[in-house]
Structures are given as C-alpha cells and as structure tokens.
C-alpha cells in the first residue's frame, strides 16, 4: 500500500456528510435524518490511496465504511462527484504580473480559477461564486468596490511576506481573512542579503564592468574592496529573515548586532552569537554593514533618515532587503553623494522600478537589484503551495496556516 500523505485527517461516517461540507478537523457533523446509503466518492490519485488505506483500516475494525472523507496537504484532490471546486479570483495567467503558467496545473486541481477579465465579463454570475482571492505579487488590486462586489469572499491569500500593500482594516471590515507566505521566502531573501553584502563589498558589479572593458587597466591599487569576513553586521529587524541572515553571517565569522522590537531568546542569540542593541543608534554606530529586514509599517517608514545615516560609519554599507520606504531615499542619495556612508546595496526602492534618471542609478557606490529576494523557482512554487493550503483551510473552516492577524 502506498504510504499516506503527511498531515492526513480522515473522518469516517456511516452517512454522507451534508453537501458542501469539506474535510473536517474535530468531531464529525451530526448524522443526517436519512437512512445510511452507500455513496461513491470520486477521488483520484493520492486521495484515493489515502481513502483506501483508511477504509481498509476501519473495515478491519468492523466498521462499515460508506463515506470516507479526507483533507490533506500537498495532495491531489478531486472533489466529490458533482461538487464544484472553489472559485478563486486571480489577476491573470502569465505575462508580467500574472500567475506563473507552470503553476496553473497544480492550482486547477484545487480551484476553479477566475481571471479578472473573466470576472468583469461575467460579474453577475461570478461575484457570488468567488470565495477566495489568490493575490500573486500585488495583483489583483484590492479596493472597496471589489470587496463590495464579492459577498461570499472568505480569504485573500497574498504571496510573499510583506503585507504593506494591503489595507487590513478594510479587509477585516468585510470579514475577509488574510494569509501570506513568510516561511517560504525567508531562506532566499536571507541569501539575497548576503549576496548584496558580498557583491557590494567586493565591488562585483564594478569588477564585472572592468573585466569586460578592454580599455581599462586591470588591477589599479586604489581599486580595493572591503572584507566581509570578520566585519560587524547590524541587522535591523530580527524576524525569520533577519535571523537567517545572522545564521549565514556566523559562517563568515562576522560580529552580529541586532535591533528588534523584542529581544530574541538567549539560546537563539547564542546560537548565532548575536548581540541585542535595544537602541538602534548603538547598532548604527558600530556596524560595518547595516542590513534592513523589517516589515514596512507606520513605525518603520523612513526609519533610516539623515540622522541615522550620519550615525553610521563613513566606511559602512547599507543593505536593504525589506521595503524601499523604510529608508528616506533622498537622504540616502545625499549621504552617498557626500560619502557620509560608503555604499548601498538595495533590492528594494521606491518606486520600483526607479525612474531611469534617478540619481541612485548614477552612483558608482550603489548596486540595485529589481526586488528579487524570493525570486527562485523552488521558492515561488512553495509560495503558491502555501497560498493554496491557506485558501483550502479557510474554506474548510479550519485554522488558516500563515494567517495574518491584526
Ligand atoms: O516576500 C516579500 O514580501 C519580499 O519582498 C521578498 O523579497
């Protein structure tokens, strides 16, 4: 027998569960007032394997199993015969901001996907059907008009960890739950922080330009980088991503300082050798690299301004993998032009992309990447799977994995 999937929950009932009931955690629903009958469930692939595995188990225990209901993660599931898949609104498939084409096959096993275009063309029918929004990279844009038109909307699953693009109060006023994918993105985003730190300190972009330019002298003595190994790193925002950066920095034998709303547990600090700075100023004054990995909130908006940049060492580099608005960008341009700090490495800016004539694009001591912290194939797939799980759990009335709580 094929082994069952992880996280399988099965309830067996001698009657079919009421129509519309999906998998249930906890006690089975009350029996229906109709006599027991044998029902055929249309299940395929791993769902069937899970069911037959449990059916056998219950038969062995002398139960007559007529309906076997299961809910499981990461498994192919086909609904009961005749029962519709949940209608889920997406912006579009493919293109610049669309759901990835190679995710569609998976998604369509779980949902009836409705693109924005389709929705607008057939609003009367679809507005009552849609119970979830799958928000892939900030699309579709959510506003009051859309929320008003979707009376049965239960959940908005947003890709990535940042939720600064969402009005949580508005969503909650429509009783819509929100989920994100913080754990799926943390490893890659931490890697990106390290990549930016190394690229900036060792002048990788300039080095590349030098290497491909036939006219430039190759090893000028004044063209040296700074060491990452052994240097001090100040992490502002020690959440999942910040902590993963610390784990990586430990391998580079860096001195790690961090500033966070709450101090981490002692054992977590000692595992990476991180020292807590209650005051951000202390971290700014002592760090060779300052890495920003905070969420963008009203409290962190322009957290790093002229005053904070002036507190940093003139040899320091600012790395931003959080959100552009955490930094006062005008103040940063000025600080970089006047060598108040040495350099900046930014995966995020505002706006994104920057206008082509923006001064940040002209400075040699800046490297910029186009917000690619989580941009790997594996991570994007995991994000999509996490979003699917959250929608399914929410529609089944179960606790929602990665629910964003206000
Ligand atoms: O997940 C997010 O919000 C990111 O910006 C990752 O880079």
Coordinates of C-alpha atoms and ligand atoms in Angstrom, one line a residue:
X1 CA 0.0 0.0 0.0
X2 CA 1.3 3.5 -0.8
X3 CA 2.1 5.4 2.4
X4 CA -0.4 8.1 3.3
X5 CA 0.4 11.8 2.8
X6 CA 1.6 13.9 5.6
X7 CA -1.0 15.7 7.7
X8 CA -3.9 13.5 6.8
X9 CA -7.1 13.9 8.6
X10 CA -9.9 11.4 7.9
X11 CA -13.3 11.1 9.5
X12 CA -15.4 8.2 8.8
X13 CA -19.2 8.4 8.9
X14 CA -21.9 5.9 8.2
X15 CA -23.8 8.6 6.2
X16 CA -22.6 11.0 3.7
X17 CA -21.7 14.4 5.0
X18 CA -24.0 17.2 4.1
X19 CA -23.5 18.6 0.7
X20 CA -21.0 21.5 0.8
X21 CA -19.1 20.1 3.8
X22 CA -15.5 19.5 3.1
X23 CA -12.9 17.8 5.3
X24 CA -13.4 18.4 9.0
X25 CA -11.0 18.6 11.8
X26 CA -12.5 17.6 15.1
X27 CA -15.8 15.7 15.7
X28 CA -17.9 14.6 12.7
X29 CA -21.1 16.6 12.0
X30 CA -24.4 15.2 13.3
X31 CA -25.9 12.3 11.3
X32 CA -28.4 13.2 8.6
X33 CA -32.0 12.1 9.1
X34 CA -31.9 9.8 6.0
X35 CA -31.1 6.1 6.2
X36 CA -27.5 5.1 5.6
X37 CA -26.7 4.5 2.0
X38 CA -23.6 3.7 0.1
X39 CA -22.1 6.6 -1.7
X40 CA -19.5 6.7 -4.3
X41 CA -16.8 9.3 -3.9
X42 CA -15.0 10.4 -6.9
X43 CA -11.4 10.6 -5.8
X44 CA -8.3 10.1 -7.7
X45 CA -4.5 9.7 -7.3
X46 CA -3.2 10.1 -3.8
X47 CA -6.7 11.0 -2.4
X48 CA -7.9 7.5 -3.4
X49 CA -4.8 5.9 -1.9
X50 CA -5.4 7.8 1.4
X51 CA -9.1 6.8 1.4
X52 CA -8.5 3.2 0.6
X53 CA -5.8 3.0 3.2
X54 CA -8.1 4.3 5.9
X55 CA -11.1 2.4 4.6
X56 CA -9.2 -0.8 5.0
X57 CA -8.2 0.2 8.5
X58 CA -11.8 0.8 9.5
X59 CA -13.1 -2.3 7.9
X60 CA -10.6 -4.3 9.8
X61 CA -12.1 -2.7 12.9
X62 CA -15.5 -4.0 11.9
X63 CA -16.9 -0.6 10.8
X64 CA -19.0 -0.4 7.7
X65 CA -17.4 2.4 5.9
X66 CA -19.7 4.1 3.4
X67 CA -18.1 7.5 3.2
X68 CA -14.6 8.3 3.9
X69 CA -13.7 12.0 4.0
X70 CA -10.3 13.3 3.9
X71 CA -8.4 16.5 3.9
X72 CA -4.8 16.6 3.3
X73 CA -2.0 18.9 2.3
X74 CA 0.1 18.7 -0.8
X75 CA -2.1 16.0 -2.3
X76 CA -4.1 15.8 -5.5
X77 CA -7.7 16.2 -4.6
X78 CA -10.7 15.9 -6.7
X79 CA -14.0 17.0 -5.1
X80 CA -17.0 14.8 -4.6
X81 CA -18.7 14.0 -7.8
X82 CA -20.8 16.9 -9.0
X83 CA -19.4 19.3 -6.4
X84 CA -17.7 22.4 -7.7
X85 CA -14.2 23.4 -6.9
X86 CA -14.0 26.7 -5.1
X87 CA -14.0 29.8 -7.4
X88 CA -10.8 31.7 -6.8
X89 CA -10.1 35.1 -8.3
X90 CA -6.7 35.8 -9.8
X91 CA -5.4 38.7 -11.8
X92 CA -4.3 36.8 -14.9
X93 CA -2.3 33.9 -16.1
X94 CA 1.2 34.5 -17.5
X95 CA 2.7 37.8 -18.5
X96 CA 4.5 40.3 -16.4
X97 CA 2.3 40.2 -13.2
X98 CA 0.4 37.0 -13.9
X99 CA 0.2 33.7 -12.1
X100 CA 3.0 31.5 -13.4
X101 CA 1.9 29.3 -16.2
X102 CA 3.7 26.3 -14.8
X103 CA 1.7 26.7 -11.5
X104 CA -1.7 26.5 -13.2
X105 CA -1.9 22.8 -13.5
X106 CA -1.5 22.5 -9.7
X107 CA -3.9 25.3 -8.9
X108 CA -6.6 24.0 -11.2
X109 CA -6.6 20.7 -9.3
X110 CA -7.7 22.7 -6.3
X111 CA -9.6 25.7 -7.6
X112 CA -11.7 27.0 -10.5
X113 CA -9.5 29.9 -11.4
X114 CA -11.3 33.1 -12.5
X115 CA -9.2 35.8 -14.1
X116 CA -10.1 39.4 -13.5
X117 CA -11.0 39.7 -17.2
X118 CA -13.4 36.8 -16.9
X119 CA -14.8 38.2 -13.7
X120 CA -15.6 41.6 -15.3
X121 CA -17.2 40.0 -18.3
X122 CA -19.5 37.8 -16.2
X123 CA -19.8 39.7 -12.9
X124 CA -23.4 38.8 -12.2
X125 CA -22.8 35.1 -12.1
X126 CA -19.2 35.1 -10.7
X127 CA -19.5 37.6 -8.0
X128 CA -21.5 35.3 -5.7
X129 CA -19.3 32.3 -6.6
X130 CA -15.9 33.7 -5.7
X131 CA -14.9 32.7 -2.2
X132 CA -11.1 33.5 -2.3
X133 CA -8.6 35.8 -3.9
X134 CA -5.2 34.5 -4.9
X135 CA -3.1 37.6 -4.9
X136 CA 0.1 37.0 -6.8
X137 CA 2.6 39.8 -6.5
X138 CA 0.1 42.6 -5.5
X139 CA -2.4 41.7 -8.2
X140 CA -5.4 41.9 -8.4
X141 CA -5.5 45.3 -6.7
X142 CA -8.0 45.2 -3.9
X143 CA -10.3 48.1 -3.3
X144 CA -13.6 48.7 -1.6
X145 CA -15.5 48.3 -4.9
X146 CA -14.1 44.8 -5.5
X147 CA -14.8 43.7 -1.9
X148 CA -18.3 45.0 -2.1
X149 CA -18.9 43.0 -5.2
X150 CA -17.8 39.7 -3.7
X151 CA -20.3 38.9 -0.9
X152 CA -19.0 35.4 -0.3
X153 CA -15.3 36.2 -0.2
X154 CA -13.7 34.4 2.8
X155 CA -9.9 34.8 2.3
X156 CA -7.3 36.7 0.5
X157 CA -4.0 34.7 0.1
X158 CA -1.2 37.1 -0.6
X159 CA 2.2 35.9 -2.0
X160 CA 5.4 36.9 -0.1
X161 CA 5.8 38.0 3.4
X162 CA 5.2 41.8 3.2
X163 CA 1.6 42.9 3.6
X164 CA 2.2 46.6 3.3
X165 CA 0.2 46.6 0.1
X166 CA -2.9 45.5 1.9
X167 CA -5.5 47.5 3.9
X168 CA -6.0 45.0 6.7
X169 CA -8.7 47.1 8.4
X170 CA -10.7 47.3 5.2
X171 CA -10.4 43.5 4.6
X172 CA -11.4 42.8 8.2
X173 CA -14.4 45.0 7.9
X174 CA -15.6 42.7 5.1
X175 CA -14.7 39.6 7.3
X176 CA -12.0 38.5 4.9
X177 CA -9.1 36.6 6.3
X178 CA -5.6 37.3 5.0
X179 CA -2.7 34.9 4.7
X180 CA 0.9 35.4 3.5
X181 CA 3.9 33.1 3.0
X182 CA 6.6 34.2 5.4
X183 CA 8.4 30.9 5.8
X184 CA 8.5 30.1 2.1
X185 CA 10.5 33.3 1.3
X186 CA 12.8 33.6 4.2
X187 CA 15.8 31.5 3.1
X188 CA 16.1 33.1 -0.4
X189 CA 15.6 36.6 0.9
X190 CA 18.4 36.0 3.5
X191 CA 20.6 34.6 0.7
X192 CA 19.9 37.8 -1.2
X193 CA 21.0 39.9 1.7
X194 CA 24.3 38.0 1.8
X195 CA 24.6 38.3 -2.0
X196 CA 24.2 42.0 -1.8
X197 CA 26.6 42.4 1.0
X198 CA 29.3 40.4 -0.8
X199 CA 28.7 42.0 -4.1
X200 CA 28.8 45.5 -2.7
X201 CA 31.9 45.0 -0.5
X202 CA 33.9 43.2 -3.2
X203 CA 32.6 45.5 -5.9
X204 CA 31.3 42.8 -8.1
X205 CA 29.4 44.9 -10.5
X206 CA 32.2 47.4 -11.0
X207 CA 34.6 44.4 -11.3
X208 CA 32.5 42.9 -14.0
X209 CA 32.4 46.2 -15.9
X210 CA 36.2 46.4 -15.5
X211 CA 36.7 42.9 -16.7
X212 CA 34.6 43.3 -19.8
X213 CA 36.0 46.7 -20.8
X214 CA 39.1 46.3 -23.0
X215 CA 40.4 49.8 -22.3
X216 CA 40.6 49.7 -18.5
X217 CA 43.7 49.0 -16.6
X218 CA 43.1 45.7 -14.7
X219 CA 44.5 45.9 -11.2
X220 CA 44.7 49.5 -10.1
X221 CA 45.9 49.7 -6.5
X222 CA 43.2 52.2 -5.5
X223 CA 40.5 49.8 -6.5
X224 CA 40.1 47.6 -3.5
X225 CA 37.0 46.3 -1.7
X226 CA 36.3 45.7 1.9
X227 CA 36.3 42.4 3.8
X228 CA 33.0 40.8 4.9
X229 CA 34.6 38.0 6.9
X230 CA 35.3 39.3 10.4
X231 CA 33.4 42.6 9.9
X232 CA 30.5 43.7 12.0
X233 CA 26.9 43.3 10.7
X234 CA 24.0 45.2 12.3
X235 CA 20.7 43.5 11.5
X236 CA 17.6 45.8 11.8
X237 CA 14.6 43.5 12.2
X238 CA 15.4 40.1 13.6
X239 CA 12.4 38.2 12.3
X240 CA 12.7 35.0 10.3
X241 CA 14.6 36.6 7.5
X242 CA 16.9 38.6 9.8
X243 CA 17.7 35.5 11.8
X244 CA 18.6 33.5 8.7
X245 CA 20.9 36.3 7.7
X246 CA 22.6 36.0 11.1
X247 CA 23.0 32.3 10.6
X248 CA 24.7 32.9 7.3
X249 CA 26.8 35.7 8.7
X250 CA 28.0 33.5 11.5
X251 CA 29.7 31.3 8.9
X252 CA 31.5 34.4 7.8
X253 CA 32.7 35.0 11.3
X254 CA 31.0 38.3 11.5
X255 CA 30.3 40.2 14.7
X256 CA 26.5 40.3 14.7
X257 CA 24.5 43.0 16.3
X258 CA 20.7 43.3 16.0
X259 CA 17.9 45.6 16.8
X260 CA 14.4 44.4 17.1
X261 CA 11.1 45.3 18.8
X262 CA 11.6 42.3 21.1
X263 CA 14.8 40.7 22.2
X264 CA 15.3 37.2 21.0
X265 CA 15.6 34.3 23.4
X266 CA 19.1 33.9 24.9
X267 CA 19.5 30.5 23.3
X268 CA 18.6 31.9 19.9
X269 CA 21.1 34.8 20.4
X270 CA 23.9 32.5 21.4
X271 CA 23.2 30.0 18.5
X272 CA 24.3 32.7 16.1
X273 CA 26.4 34.9 18.5
X274 CA 24.1 37.9 18.1
X275 CA 24.2 40.9 20.5
X276 CA 21.0 42.8 21.1
X277 CA 21.0 46.6 20.7
X278 CA 18.0 48.0 22.4
X279 CA 18.8 51.3 20.8
X280 CA 19.1 51.3 17.0
X281 CA 21.7 54.2 17.4
X282 CA 24.2 51.8 19.0
X283 CA 23.9 49.4 16.2
X284 CA 24.3 52.1 13.5
X285 CA 27.4 53.5 15.2
X286 CA 29.1 50.1 15.5
X287 CA 28.3 48.3 12.2
X288 CA 30.3 47.9 9.1
X289 CA 27.2 46.7 7.3
X290 CA 23.7 47.7 8.3
X291 CA 21.1 45.3 6.9
X292 CA 17.4 46.2 6.9
X293 CA 15.0 43.3 7.2
X294 CA 12.0 44.9 9.0
X295 CA 8.4 44.9 7.8
X296 CA 7.2 48.2 6.4
X297 CA 4.7 49.6 9.0
X298 CA 3.9 53.2 10.1
X299 CA 6.6 52.7 12.7
X300 CA 9.3 51.7 10.3
X301 CA 8.5 54.1 7.5
X302 CA 11.7 56.2 6.9
X303 CA 13.3 54.5 9.9
X304 CA 16.6 55.3 8.3
X305 CA 16.9 59.0 7.6
X306 CA 19.5 61.7 7.5
X307 CA 20.2 61.5 11.3
X308 CA 20.6 57.7 11.2
X309 CA 22.8 57.8 8.1
X310 CA 25.0 60.3 9.9
X311 CA 25.3 58.0 12.8
X312 CA 26.7 55.2 10.6
X313 CA 30.5 54.8 10.0
X314 CA 31.8 56.6 6.9
X315 CA 33.1 53.2 5.8
X316 CA 29.7 51.5 6.3
X317 CA 27.4 50.0 3.7
X318 CA 23.6 50.0 3.9
X319 CA 21.8 46.9 2.6
X320 CA 18.1 46.9 2.2
X321 CA 16.1 43.7 1.6
X322 CA 12.9 44.9 3.2
X323 CA 11.0 47.8 1.6
X324 CA 12.2 50.9 -0.1
X325 CA 10.1 53.1 2.1
X326 CA 12.0 52.0 5.2
X327 CA 14.7 54.4 4.0
X328 CA 14.4 58.1 3.3
X329 CA 15.7 57.8 -0.2
X330 CA 16.5 61.5 -0.7
X331 CA 18.6 61.4 2.4
X332 CA 20.3 58.3 1.2
X333 CA 21.2 59.8 -2.1
X334 CA 22.7 62.8 -0.3
X335 CA 24.6 60.6 2.1
X336 CA 26.1 58.5 -0.7
X337 CA 27.0 61.6 -2.8
X338 CA 28.7 63.2 0.1
X339 CA 30.3 60.0 1.3
X340 CA 28.6 60.2 4.7
X341 CA 28.4 56.4 4.2
X342 CA 30.5 54.4 1.8
X343 CA 27.9 52.4 -0.2
X344 CA 24.4 51.0 -0.5
X345 CA 23.1 47.7 -1.9
X346 CA 19.4 47.8 -2.4
X347 CA 17.0 45.1 -3.5
X348 CA 14.1 47.5 -2.9
X349 CA 13.5 51.1 -3.7
X350 CA 10.6 53.4 -4.1
X351 CA 9.1 53.5 -6.6
X352 CA 10.0 50.2 -8.2
X353 CA 11.5 50.4 -10.8
X354 CA 13.1 53.8 -10.2
X355 CA 12.7 56.4 -13.0
X356 CA 15.6 56.0 -15.4
X357 CA 17.1 59.4 -14.5
X358 CA 17.0 58.8 -10.7
X359 CA 20.3 59.8 -9.0
X360 CA 20.6 56.4 -7.3
X361 CA 21.1 54.8 -10.7
X362 CA 24.0 57.1 -11.5
X363 CA 26.1 56.5 -8.3
X364 CA 29.0 54.1 -8.5
X365 CA 28.8 53.2 -4.9
X366 CA 25.3 51.8 -5.2
X367 CA 24.1 48.5 -6.5
X368 CA 20.4 47.9 -7.1
X369 CA 18.5 44.7 -7.9
X370 CA 14.9 44.6 -9.0
X371 CA 13.2 43.2 -5.8
X372 CA 14.3 39.6 -6.3
X373 CA 14.6 38.5 -2.7
X374 CA 12.4 35.5 -3.2
X375 CA 12.9 35.0 -6.9
X376 CA 13.9 31.4 -7.3
X377 CA 11.8 28.7 -8.9
X378 CA 11.6 26.5 -5.8
X379 CA 10.5 29.3 -3.5
X380 CA 7.9 30.7 -5.9
X381 CA 6.4 27.2 -6.1
X382 CA 6.4 26.8 -2.4
X383 CA 4.7 30.2 -2.0
X384 CA 2.0 29.0 -4.4
X385 CA 1.5 25.8 -2.5
X386 CA 1.3 27.7 0.8
X387 CA -1.3 30.0 -0.6
X388 CA -3.3 27.0 -1.8
X389 CA -3.2 25.5 1.6
X390 CA -4.3 28.7 3.3
X391 CA -7.3 29.0 0.9
X392 CA -8.3 25.4 1.3
X393 CA -8.1 25.5 5.1
X394 CA -10.1 28.7 5.3
X395 CA -12.8 27.4 3.0
X396 CA -13.0 24.3 5.1
X397 CA -13.4 26.3 8.3
X398 CA -10.1 25.2 9.6
X399 CA -7.3 27.3 11.2
X400 CA -5.6 29.1 8.4
X401 CA -1.8 28.4 8.0
X402 CA 0.1 31.7 7.9
X403 CA -2.9 33.8 8.7
X404 CA -2.0 37.4 9.1
X405 CA -3.5 38.5 12.4
X406 CA -4.0 42.2 13.1
Ligands
LIG1 O1 8.1 38.4 0.3 C1 8.3 39.6 0.2 O2 7.5 40.4 0.6 C2 9.5 40.1 -0.4 O3 9.6 41.2 -0.7 C3 10.7 39.1 -0.6 O4 11.7 39.8 -1.3

